Amino acid sequence: MGDGDLAGLGSEDLEDVGEGEDDMDEGDEDVEGDDDDDDGPSDAARLKQAARRQQPAGPGPSSGAAAAGRHVGNLVADGALMMQTGTSDAAILQMETDELLGETRAAYGKGSGVEAVLARLKEALMSMPEHEVPMSVAKGFVEALGLTAEDSLTIKPPSAVTVVGSYAARTAVRPCPTVDVALQLPTDFLTAKAHLNYRYHARRAVYLVAVAHHLRDVSYSLFGEQRLEALHGDPSRPALLLAPAKADGFRLRLLPALAATTFALPRLAPDRNGVRAHAKPTTTAATAPASAKPAATKAAATNGQDQQQQAGLPTPHYNAGILMDMLLPVHAARLREVVSGPSAGHLGDALLLLKVWARQHGLMPPPPPFSSDAASAPASAAKPAVTAASGALAAATAFGGAAGGCLDGCVLSMLVLLLAERNKLAGAMSALQAFRAALALLADASAWSKGLVLARHQAALQAAGVPAAQLAAAPPVSAFKAQHSVVFVDFTGFANVAAHMTKGGLAHAQHVARRTLAMLDAPAEPDEAFGSVFLSPACPAAAFDYHWAVRLPPAAHWPWPAAPSAGAADAGADEEGSNGGSSLCRDRALSRDQEAQLEQLARQALTDRAKIVRVLRRPTCPTAQPDDLARGLVPLAGTSRASDSDDDSDASPDSESGSIPIWVGAVLDPLLACRLVDVGPSADDGPAAARFRRFWGERSELRRWADGKITETAVWEVPQAQRHTIPDTIMRHVATRHLPAGASVAAAAGALDWALSARVCPAGSGADVAAAAAAAAAAEKLGKQLRALEGLALKVVSVQPLSGVARGTAPLPPQPHPLAGGAGAGKGADGGAGGIPRCLDPMEVLVTLENSGRWPDDATAFRKMKAALGLQLASSLSSSYGHHVSASEEAVDVLLDGFAFRLVLYSGRDEAMLERMAVAAASGASGAAAATAAAAAAATPALAAAATAALAAAGGSAASVGVGAGLLSPEESPLLLTWHHGLISQVAGANASYAPAARLAGRWVAAHMMSNHVSPQAVELLVAAAFGGAGVPVGPPPGSRITGFLRFLQLLARWPWSLKPLVVDPARELKEPDRRALAHRFEERRAAGEAPALYICTPRDRDSRHWTSRGPSAPVLQRLSVLAARSAAVLELLLQPPCCAATASSASDAASAAAVAACAAYASACPQLPTPSGLPAEWAAVFATPAADFNVLILLRKEALPHADLALPAGPREALASAAGGPLKKAAAAALAASGLAALLLPPGGAVRDLLQGGGADTAVQQLDAPASGPDALSDALEDAPPLEPPPKRARAFLRAFPDKVVAAKGASKLQPELLVGFEPVTRLLAELAGSYGHLGTFCVDGLGGRLVGVRWAPDAFLPAPLRLNTAHTALPLMLTSSAEQEGKAGAAGGRVCVPNIIAVLREVKELGLGLVEDVVMPPSSAKARAAW
């Protein structure tokens, strides 16, 4: 069924979705013969030519692979990196591939431990005695299928024990490789009609339990732990997993199989019914009125079997499951022949690469974990060269079992088999080239839409005794397409190996395949491309733009109709009295039907907004034991039926599936995601319009367009600031209309919007968006006025904004000020605290003057001339338009429409002056002369604070540098700011979510008190690199602000800053030689100790000298990386499904299993939690920095802070203290037992660090009620605290707002001259502290309203050191022993050494900040006391 067929489905139509598939186009039946009609050279000629050129044989122009090749680049294109063999980049890529294959390829050998275990296993199974086993050993399982468990079965040894799967084909992938062992059931174990009504499944489960008991009795120590796995997520098809200790790391999976002649193959065609109860309700029995039901039932009995066949619906998934068990040995033999045969070449290695790639990107489920894996993990981690294997292990725990419903080993093997038989692979091709050919076929949407079909190869079936009449009765391709979302028919012509795949899973795989091909064909950096493709594990939180968790009410049967009545059940029963069960009585499990229908509903609702809509399959319980089948079907992960007492055995699978949320992820088109109107069919199309109205309900309305057309539309009226939440609104509306009553949707698109607001502006008010729009309008107005000025000595040529406000990346745009021309705006902007704000943040604007040849050559004269032009410009602007203008030698400040603009003059002479200054500096000019030249070169005041701090840290006198002096390094110029503005504007223009993500990143840096270490430009470049795909798996740019912010955190946490530079080049200006030069220059500077810790290169800043040369330092960058990893882990926990969330924190494998159970406990105990993961909404934890990281906290006076009202508001967090009792208390105790998860959920502070180092569940639960100890939480507590003793009157500055008495006495109109533009007292204080005590520690501050300055002492701060004259009054002299004194005399100061006097240092800090510093606080040294403090 295509997407177009869903456009008109209403709520009642969704129940009969299987019927509409009969209308599919049947013109594409003969797909396997497509290549026979190809034009151009023959297959043999292409194969011969490709082998000669060592390139893959290109597909014919009409084939499906050719279509993919035209999309991603020609398969034999000489420019593709994977096709090259002689270049250095290709050689490096091949070496990395060989290393990856060596780490992931399993070891095979006749004398290996796994071979010995397999021999013992076969011996044990074949010697199993014949005995009777009551079906009650799997009573719950059997009864859940609608059968009785009163009989007994005769258990005999299997007819054959065969090794199948990847181990047989030598394509098993480490870590945790699996050996599939097929146990062919005895021929007399099943009846002739056991394929009907789940009778085969019941007997299969009983036989599996009997085998498990026998192996346990034979030797538990040999065969190890036993687990159950539901094949392809089907709870009615369990497999037995074993973890032998002596199997060299292999695990065994026992798969019950059938002989190929057990059932007639045509009876298992996709259009046949195998479950009699899976029938369409008919008027005769199911839907007749109550008074007519007796007669209708009698009529149905009269009609007999024909009536049942007419009412029955096809059961394609049920039939496919039985077929896969029958054809398991046949498939294994064929794959072993092709993939591991003598002419296979590198097909096996290509299949290994495909599996690693699929696991890394969440397209293939990993093997379920065993408790023994944690014990073996440290040994493998200690191996030196395990980069590739460790990356694969990380991938195995990224999506977890939720990766089901997509690719698997069988589908990938058949894909390679299809390429081989179509002559698309050559024996001379390398593994990487064969991998690319397979990806090209996987990415070919047109071929998959027709259905992939392997050539018939039925020799094995004929040898097995299958009659020729059955082989000739294989169903056509149209029968598969009518019943399955994804079609890939095997070489027998009967089985669809992709029956378990969903349309969303295939779309996700194709999307990733296309991105992978594009990256490998033309990578910017081959090494980085290889890492993104094979070594970077994807997580659901970052792979999708929008995340939803849909929770259905308990015991909901949707999308099934109500339980069948007695009459319908009798009509559907066969001669043995079974009707297929009352719970699992349909084509597949209720949980899988719910997921499929919800994915279809979401795809229909999002229409062309979404590129990908994928429901992550809820995995089954990874710890289920064989004895758990006595309680019921294999349960879903997160349910407690597998471990609870027998009292819970009556719980139905329906209630379990209804209580576990269904996670939906979507990748949206950034241009269409936030549109306000969905246009439907024309009003003249009656049936289509009716379907549209039935689907959208009250949201649909008629609308007449400008061209006269009248169409049905669905309108989403939301404020401008909330447009990014329109997809969430759509999903909630559709859930309310089409899902059962009580269903809920948890969304996260706007979960962090509160962080983009200040305390004075509530979240969702749209004040920030309105302020940014007003600022843009004011800037445009100012530009027009400047260009229109007459009478200037040099006319204004152009006006370009340089501020982050103009780019939309400023975390908090300035609000219009009433004294700066804002029409009543900003009155009471301090949140009702009284007064009018006194300080304004200027927005820088570059004003370019026309060229002239009369500029002076002397630097001082040049500076004075520019100052004179600025005075003339200010006078003309004030007289012409009446603006309040203030001019200085560095810039001109203009107040316009409520905003302050700082005009920086620039002329063509500036660059020449900069070059002269650089020459003077290189020839040994003094530092003062260089500083004077820098100031003369039209420097922008934006970096004045950073320059002042750098000068003070270098030992200069910060007091001699005026605020706003604008000192710049020799390499910086105003043009660099314009280039940076253009680069960021380019990224923001191409990605609508870039600007909000950059705002979140800037807010995060400030909240973690790093504002004075990381410049806003560096933050913007980091976010731009994240949107460019640096350091993340292959994928499209983020389509939502929360995903872009998460990728920024992941990049900051994972990038190897000490090994290679980060190149930000969105326009691909840098060619390969340029990038090599960048890497070489990085190595040189790193070896010389000149490279900054945060090394970011751009086309205009190739040596990272401008935005990161002054900071952060290496220790600060390390702290940033740790905080980013922690914040990213919190976001992943809150966004991903519970089965994936625990692994995102990079915790140990031992803690991962406990964390999985913890998340499940939370999800089951908290049915209405508002996050996609089901965990409490601890969004504030992303921005909370641990107070334990600082030794001293300097409390600033609120009234003296210009931006105190910009502080981070309290986040919408669910109080964990509510877990004081009830089931949530038990769930919290279980969750917090895992130290990694506990550290992420608890408030930040000392308790978190203690738990990270090892803490029990009791300690964690005790800390639930402990107050948060982070700086933000401390600031909140200080809001209500009584003020301390005020400073002296001479130092009692009021910078936050004008006092009420002053406003009342003077009036607002007379206060305009007293406005302070660009005044930053905190920056000046930090410069003073860094100059005096920068050698003792690091000072950190939140530049967006934070009231605390954190101080972290340096590790060597308290070691004995020579006396410094400028800090002698804060030092304590040491009395040395005679020997130490003799050694010290050889040193400086005649052996006089001292240590800092902390009390004196803090006293002087308070004196330096008199009027600004309110108090100095030292947290307790005890972690327990600190947590309570």
Coordinates of N, CA and C in Angstrom, one line a residue, residues 1223-1385:
P1223 N 4.6 2.6 44.6 CA 5.4 1.9 43.7 C 6.5 2.7 43.1
L1224 N 6.3 4.0 43.0 CA 7.4 4.8 42.4 C 8.6 4.8 43.3
K1225 N 8.4 4.6 44.6 CA 9.6 4.5 45.5 C 10.4 3.3 45.2
K1226 N 9.7 2.2 44.9 CA 10.3 0.9 44.6 C 11.0 1.1 43.2
A1227 N 10.3 1.7 42.3 CA 11.0 1.9 41.0 C 12.2 2.8 41.0
A1228 N 12.1 3.8 41.9 CA 13.3 4.7 42.0 C 14.4 4.0 42.6
A1229 N 14.1 3.2 43.6 CA 15.2 2.4 44.2 C 15.9 1.5 43.2
A1230 N 15.1 0.8 42.4 CA 15.7 -0.1 41.4 C 16.5 0.7 40.4
A1231 N 15.9 1.9 40.0 CA 16.6 2.7 39.0 C 17.9 3.2 39.5
L1232 N 17.9 3.7 40.7 CA 19.1 4.4 41.2 C 20.2 3.4 41.6
A1233 N 19.9 2.1 41.5 CA 20.9 1.1 41.8 C 22.1 1.2 40.8
A1234 N 21.8 1.6 39.6 CA 22.8 1.8 38.6 C 23.4 3.2 38.8
S1235 N 24.7 3.2 39.0 CA 25.4 4.4 39.4 C 25.3 5.4 38.2
G1236 N 25.5 5.0 37.0 CA 25.4 5.9 35.9 C 24.1 6.6 35.7
L1237 N 23.0 5.8 35.8 CA 21.7 6.4 35.7 C 21.4 7.3 36.9
A1238 N 21.8 6.9 38.1 CA 21.5 7.7 39.2 C 22.2 9.1 39.1
A1239 N 23.4 9.1 38.6 CA 24.2 10.3 38.5 C 23.5 11.3 37.5
L1240 N 22.8 10.8 36.6 CA 22.1 11.6 35.6 C 20.8 12.1 36.0
L1241 N 20.1 11.4 36.9 CA 18.8 11.8 37.3 C 18.8 12.6 38.6
L1242 N 19.8 12.4 39.5 CA 19.8 13.2 40.7 C 20.2 14.6 40.4
P1243 N 19.8 15.5 41.3 CA 20.3 16.9 41.2 C 21.8 17.0 41.2
P1244 N 22.4 17.9 40.5 CA 23.9 18.0 40.5 C 24.5 18.3 41.8
G1245 N 25.7 17.9 42.0 CA 26.4 18.3 43.3 C 27.3 17.2 43.7
G1246 N 27.6 17.2 45.0 CA 28.5 16.2 45.5 C 27.9 14.8 45.5
A1247 N 26.6 14.7 45.8 CA 26.0 13.4 45.8 C 26.1 12.7 44.4
V1248 N 26.1 13.4 43.4 CA 26.2 12.8 42.0 C 27.6 12.3 41.9
R1249 N 28.6 13.0 42.3 CA 30.0 12.5 42.2 C 30.2 11.3 43.0
D1250 N 29.6 11.3 44.2 CA 29.8 10.1 45.1 C 29.1 8.9 44.4
L1251 N 28.0 9.1 43.8 CA 27.3 7.9 43.2 C 28.1 7.5 41.9
L1252 N 28.7 8.4 41.2 CA 29.5 8.0 40.1 C 30.7 7.2 40.5
Q1253 N 31.2 7.4 41.7 CA 32.3 6.7 42.2 C 31.9 5.4 42.9
G1254 N 30.6 5.2 42.9 CA 30.1 3.9 43.5 C 29.3 4.2 44.7
G1255 N 28.0 4.1 44.5 CA 27.0 4.2 45.6 C 25.9 3.3 45.5
G1256 N 25.3 2.9 46.6 CA 24.2 1.9 46.5 C 22.9 2.6 46.3
A1257 N 21.8 1.7 46.2 CA 20.5 2.2 45.9 C 19.9 2.9 47.1
D1258 N 20.3 2.5 48.3 CA 19.8 3.1 49.5 C 20.3 4.6 49.6
T1259 N 21.5 4.8 49.3 CA 22.1 6.1 49.3 C 21.4 7.0 48.3
A1260 N 21.1 6.4 47.1 CA 20.5 7.1 46.1 C 19.1 7.6 46.4
V1261 N 18.4 6.7 47.0 CA 17.0 7.0 47.4 C 17.0 8.0 48.5
Q1262 N 18.0 8.0 49.4 CA 18.0 9.0 50.5 C 18.3 10.4 49.9
Q1263 N 19.0 10.4 48.8 CA 19.3 11.7 48.2 C 18.1 12.3 47.3
L1264 N 17.1 11.5 47.2 CA 15.9 12.0 46.4 C 15.4 13.3 47.0
D1265 N 15.4 13.4 48.3 CA 14.8 14.6 48.9 C 15.9 15.7 49.2
A1266 N 17.1 15.4 48.8 CA 18.2 16.4 49.1 C 18.0 17.6 48.2
P1267 N 18.3 18.8 48.7 CA 18.2 19.9 47.8 C 19.3 20.0 46.7
A1268 N 18.9 20.5 45.6 CA 19.9 20.7 44.5 C 21.0 21.6 45.0
S1269 N 22.3 21.3 44.6 CA 23.4 22.0 45.1 C 24.1 22.7 44.0
G1270 N 23.6 22.8 42.8 CA 24.2 23.5 41.7 C 24.2 25.0 41.9
P1271 N 25.0 25.7 41.2 CA 25.1 27.2 41.3 C 23.7 27.8 40.9
D1272 N 23.0 27.3 39.9 CA 21.7 27.8 39.6 C 20.7 27.6 40.8
A1273 N 20.7 26.4 41.4 CA 19.9 26.2 42.5 C 20.2 27.1 43.7
L1274 N 21.5 27.3 43.9 CA 21.9 28.2 45.0 C 21.5 29.6 44.7
S1275 N 21.5 30.0 43.4 CA 21.0 31.4 43.1 C 19.6 31.5 43.4
D1276 N 18.8 30.4 43.0 CA 17.4 30.4 43.3 C 17.1 30.6 44.8
A1277 N 17.9 29.9 45.6 CA 17.7 29.9 47.1 C 18.0 31.3 47.6
L1278 N 19.0 32.0 46.9 CA 19.4 33.3 47.4 C 18.4 34.4 47.0
E1279 N 17.4 34.1 46.1 CA 16.5 35.1 45.7 C 15.6 35.5 46.9
D1280 N 15.2 34.5 47.7 CA 14.3 34.8 48.9 C 15.1 35.1 50.1
A1281 N 16.4 35.0 50.1 CA 17.2 35.2 51.3 C 17.3 36.7 51.6
P1282 N 17.3 37.0 52.9 CA 17.4 38.5 53.3 C 18.8 39.0 52.8
P1283 N 18.8 40.3 52.4 CA 20.1 40.9 51.9 C 21.1 41.0 53.0
L1284 N 22.3 40.9 52.6 CA 23.4 41.1 53.5 C 23.6 42.5 53.8
E1285 N 24.6 42.8 54.6 CA 24.9 44.2 54.9 C 25.3 45.0 53.6
P1286 N 24.6 46.1 53.3 CA 24.9 46.7 52.0 C 26.4 47.3 52.0
P1287 N 27.0 47.5 50.8 CA 28.3 48.1 50.8 C 28.2 49.6 51.1
P1288 N 29.4 50.2 51.2 CA 29.4 51.6 51.5 C 28.7 52.4 50.4
K1289 N 28.2 53.5 50.8 CA 27.4 54.3 49.9 C 28.2 54.7 48.6
R1290 N 29.4 54.9 48.7 CA 30.3 55.3 47.6 C 30.4 54.2 46.6
A1291 N 30.2 52.9 47.0 CA 30.3 51.8 46.1 C 29.0 51.1 45.9
R1292 N 27.9 51.8 46.3 CA 26.6 51.1 46.1 C 26.0 51.5 44.7
A1293 N 26.5 50.8 43.7 CA 26.0 51.1 42.4 C 24.8 50.3 42.1
F1294 N 23.9 51.0 41.3 CA 22.7 50.3 40.9 C 22.7 50.2 39.3
L1295 N 23.1 49.1 38.8 CA 23.3 48.9 37.4 C 22.1 48.0 36.8
R1296 N 21.4 47.3 37.7 CA 20.4 46.5 37.2 C 19.2 47.3 36.7
A1297 N 18.9 48.4 37.4 CA 17.7 49.2 37.1 C 17.9 50.6 37.8
F1298 N 17.2 51.6 37.3 CA 17.2 52.9 38.0 C 16.3 52.7 39.2
P1299 N 16.8 53.2 40.4 CA 16.0 53.1 41.6 C 14.6 53.9 41.4
D1300 N 13.6 53.4 42.0 CA 12.3 54.0 41.9 C 12.3 55.5 42.3
K1301 N 13.1 55.8 43.3 CA 13.2 57.2 43.8 C 13.8 58.1 42.7
V1302 N 14.7 57.6 42.0 CA 15.4 58.4 41.0 C 14.4 58.7 39.8
V1303 N 13.7 57.6 39.5 CA 12.7 57.8 38.4 C 11.6 58.7 38.7
A1304 N 11.2 58.6 40.0 CA 10.1 59.6 40.4 C 10.6 61.0 40.5
A1305 N 11.9 61.2 40.9 CA 12.4 62.5 41.1 C 12.7 63.2 39.8
K1306 N 13.4 62.5 38.8 CA 13.8 63.1 37.6 C 12.9 62.9 36.4
G1307 N 12.1 61.8 36.5 CA 11.3 61.5 35.3 C 12.1 60.7 34.3
A1308 N 11.4 59.8 33.6 CA 12.0 58.9 32.7 C 12.7 59.6 31.5
S1309 N 12.2 60.7 31.1 CA 12.8 61.4 29.9 C 14.1 62.0 30.2
K1310 N 14.5 62.3 31.4 CA 15.8 62.9 31.8 C 16.8 61.9 32.1
L1311 N 16.5 60.6 32.1 CA 17.4 59.5 32.4 C 18.2 59.0 31.2
Q1312 N 17.8 59.4 30.0 CA 18.4 58.8 28.8 C 19.9 59.1 28.8
P1313 N 20.4 60.3 29.2 CA 21.9 60.4 29.2 C 22.6 59.5 30.2
E1314 N 21.9 59.0 31.2 CA 22.6 58.1 32.2 C 22.5 56.7 31.8
L1315 N 22.0 56.3 30.6 CA 22.1 55.0 30.2 C 23.5 54.5 29.9
L1316 N 23.8 53.3 30.3 CA 25.2 52.7 30.0 C 25.1 51.7 28.9
V1317 N 25.8 52.0 27.9 CA 25.8 51.1 26.7 C 27.0 50.3 26.7
G1318 N 26.8 48.9 26.7 CA 28.0 48.0 26.7 C 28.8 48.0 27.9
F1319 N 28.3 48.3 29.1 CA 29.1 48.3 30.3 C 29.0 46.9 30.9
E1320 N 30.2 46.3 31.1 CA 30.2 45.0 31.7 C 31.1 44.9 32.9
P1321 N 30.6 45.2 34.1 CA 31.4 45.2 35.3 C 32.0 43.9 35.7
V1322 N 31.2 42.8 35.4 CA 31.7 41.4 35.7 C 32.9 41.1 34.9
T1323 N 32.9 41.5 33.6 CA 34.1 41.2 32.7 C 35.3 41.9 33.3
R1324 N 35.1 43.2 33.7 CA 36.3 43.9 34.2 C 36.8 43.3 35.5
L1325 N 35.8 42.8 36.4 CA 36.3 42.2 37.6 C 37.1 40.9 37.3
L1326 N 36.6 40.1 36.4 CA 37.3 38.9 36.0 C 38.7 39.2 35.5
A1327 N 38.8 40.3 34.7 CA 40.1 40.6 34.2 C 41.1 41.0 35.3
E1328 N 40.6 41.7 36.3 CA 41.4 42.1 37.5 C 41.8 40.8 38.3
L1329 N 40.8 39.9 38.5 CA 41.1 38.7 39.2 C 42.1 37.8 38.5
A1330 N 41.9 37.7 37.1 CA 42.9 36.9 36.3 C 44.3 37.5 36.3
G1331 N 44.4 38.8 36.3 CA 45.7 39.4 36.4 C 46.4 39.2 37.7
S1332 N 45.6 39.2 38.8 CA 46.3 39.1 40.1 C 46.4 37.6 40.6
Y1333 N 45.4 36.8 40.3 CA 45.4 35.5 40.8 C 45.1 34.4 39.8
G1334 N 45.4 34.7 38.5 CA 45.2 33.7 37.5 C 46.2 32.6 37.6
H1335 N 47.3 32.8 38.3 CA 48.2 31.6 38.5 C 47.8 30.7 39.6
L1336 N 46.8 31.1 40.4 CA 46.3 30.3 41.4 C 45.1 29.4 41.0
G1337 N 44.3 29.9 40.1 CA 43.1 29.1 39.8 C 42.4 29.7 38.6
T1338 N 41.3 29.1 38.2 CA 40.5 29.4 37.1 C 39.2 30.0 37.6
F1339 N 38.8 31.1 36.9 CA 37.6 31.8 37.3 C 36.5 31.6 36.2
C1340 N 35.3 31.2 36.7 CA 34.2 30.9 35.7 C 33.0 31.7 36.1
V1341 N 32.2 32.1 35.1 CA 31.0 32.9 35.4 C 30.0 32.6 34.3
D1342 N 28.8 32.8 34.7 CA 27.6 32.7 33.8 C 27.4 34.2 33.3
G1343 N 27.7 34.4 32.0 CA 27.5 35.8 31.5 C 26.1 36.2 31.2
L1344 N 25.1 35.3 31.4 CA 23.7 35.6 31.1 C 23.0 35.7 32.5
G1345 N 23.4 36.6 33.3 CA 22.6 36.8 34.5 C 23.0 36.0 35.7
G1346 N 24.1 35.3 35.6 CA 24.5 34.5 36.8 C 25.1 35.3 37.9
R1347 N 24.8 35.0 39.1 CA 25.2 35.8 40.3 C 26.4 35.2 40.9
L1348 N 26.9 34.1 40.4 CA 28.1 33.4 41.0 C 29.3 33.4 40.1
V1349 N 30.4 33.6 40.7 CA 31.7 33.4 40.0 C 32.4 32.2 40.7
G1350 N 32.6 31.1 39.9 CA 33.2 29.9 40.5 C 34.7 30.0 40.4
V1351 N 35.4 29.5 41.4 CA 36.9 29.5 41.4 C 37.3 28.1 41.7
R1352 N 38.1 27.6 40.8 CA 38.7 26.3 40.9 C 40.2 26.4 41.0
W1353 N 40.8 26.0 42.2 CA 42.2 26.2 42.4 C 43.0 25.3 41.4
A1354 N 44.1 25.8 41.0 CA 45.0 25.0 40.1 C 45.7 23.9 40.9
P1355 N 46.0 22.8 40.3 CA 46.6 21.7 41.0 C 47.9 22.0 41.7
D1356 N 48.7 22.9 41.1 CA 50.0 23.3 41.7 C 49.9 24.7 42.4
A1357 N 48.7 25.1 42.7 CA 48.6 26.4 43.3 C 49.2 26.5 44.7
F1358 N 49.2 25.4 45.5 CA 49.6 25.5 46.8 C 51.0 24.8 47.0
L1359 N 51.7 24.6 45.9 CA 53.1 24.1 46.1 C 54.0 25.3 46.4
P1360 N 55.0 25.1 47.2 CA 55.9 26.2 47.5 C 56.5 26.8 46.2
A1361 N 56.5 28.1 46.2 CA 56.9 28.9 45.0 C 57.6 30.1 45.5
P1362 N 58.5 30.7 44.6 CA 59.2 31.9 44.9 C 58.2 33.1 45.2
L1363 N 58.6 34.0 46.0 CA 57.8 35.1 46.4 C 57.6 36.0 45.2
R1364 N 56.3 36.5 45.0 CA 56.0 37.5 44.0 C 55.7 38.8 44.7
L1365 N 56.3 39.9 44.2 CA 56.2 41.1 44.9 C 54.7 41.6 44.8
N1366 N 54.0 41.4 43.7 CA 52.7 42.0 43.6 C 51.7 41.2 44.4
T1367 N 52.0 40.0 44.9 CA 51.1 39.2 45.7 C 51.7 38.8 47.0
A1368 N 52.7 39.6 47.5 CA 53.4 39.3 48.7 C 52.5 39.4 49.9
H1369 N 51.5 40.3 49.8 CA 50.6 40.5 51.0 C 49.6 39.4 51.1
T1370 N 49.5 38.5 50.2 CA 48.6 37.4 50.3 C 49.3 36.1 50.3
A1371 N 50.6 36.1 50.8 CA 51.4 34.9 50.8 C 51.8 34.6 52.2
L1372 N 52.0 33.3 52.4 CA 52.5 32.8 53.7 C 53.9 32.2 53.5
P1373 N 55.0 32.8 54.2 CA 56.3 32.2 54.0 C 56.5 30.9 54.7
L1374 N 57.3 30.1 54.1 CA 57.5 28.7 54.7 C 58.9 28.7 55.4
M1375 N 58.9 28.0 56.5 CA 60.2 27.7 57.2 C 60.8 26.4 56.7
L1376 N 61.9 26.5 56.0 CA 62.5 25.3 55.4 C 63.5 24.7 56.4
T1377 N 63.6 23.4 56.2 CA 64.7 22.7 56.9 C 66.0 23.1 56.4
S1378 N 67.1 22.7 57.1 CA 68.5 23.1 56.6 C 68.8 22.5 55.2
S1379 N 68.5 21.2 55.0 CA 68.8 20.7 53.7 C 67.9 21.3 52.6
A1380 N 66.6 21.5 52.9 CA 65.8 22.2 51.9 C 66.2 23.6 51.7
E1381 N 66.7 24.3 52.8 CA 67.1 25.6 52.6 C 68.4 25.7 51.7
Q1382 N 69.3 24.7 51.9 CA 70.5 24.8 51.0 C 70.1 24.6 49.6
E1383 N 69.1 23.7 49.3 CA 68.7 23.5 47.9 C 68.0 24.7 47.4
G1384 N 67.2 25.3 48.3 CA 66.5 26.5 47.8 C 67.3 27.7 47.5
K1385 N 68.5 27.8 48.2 CA 69.3 29.0 48.0 C 69.8 29.1 46.5

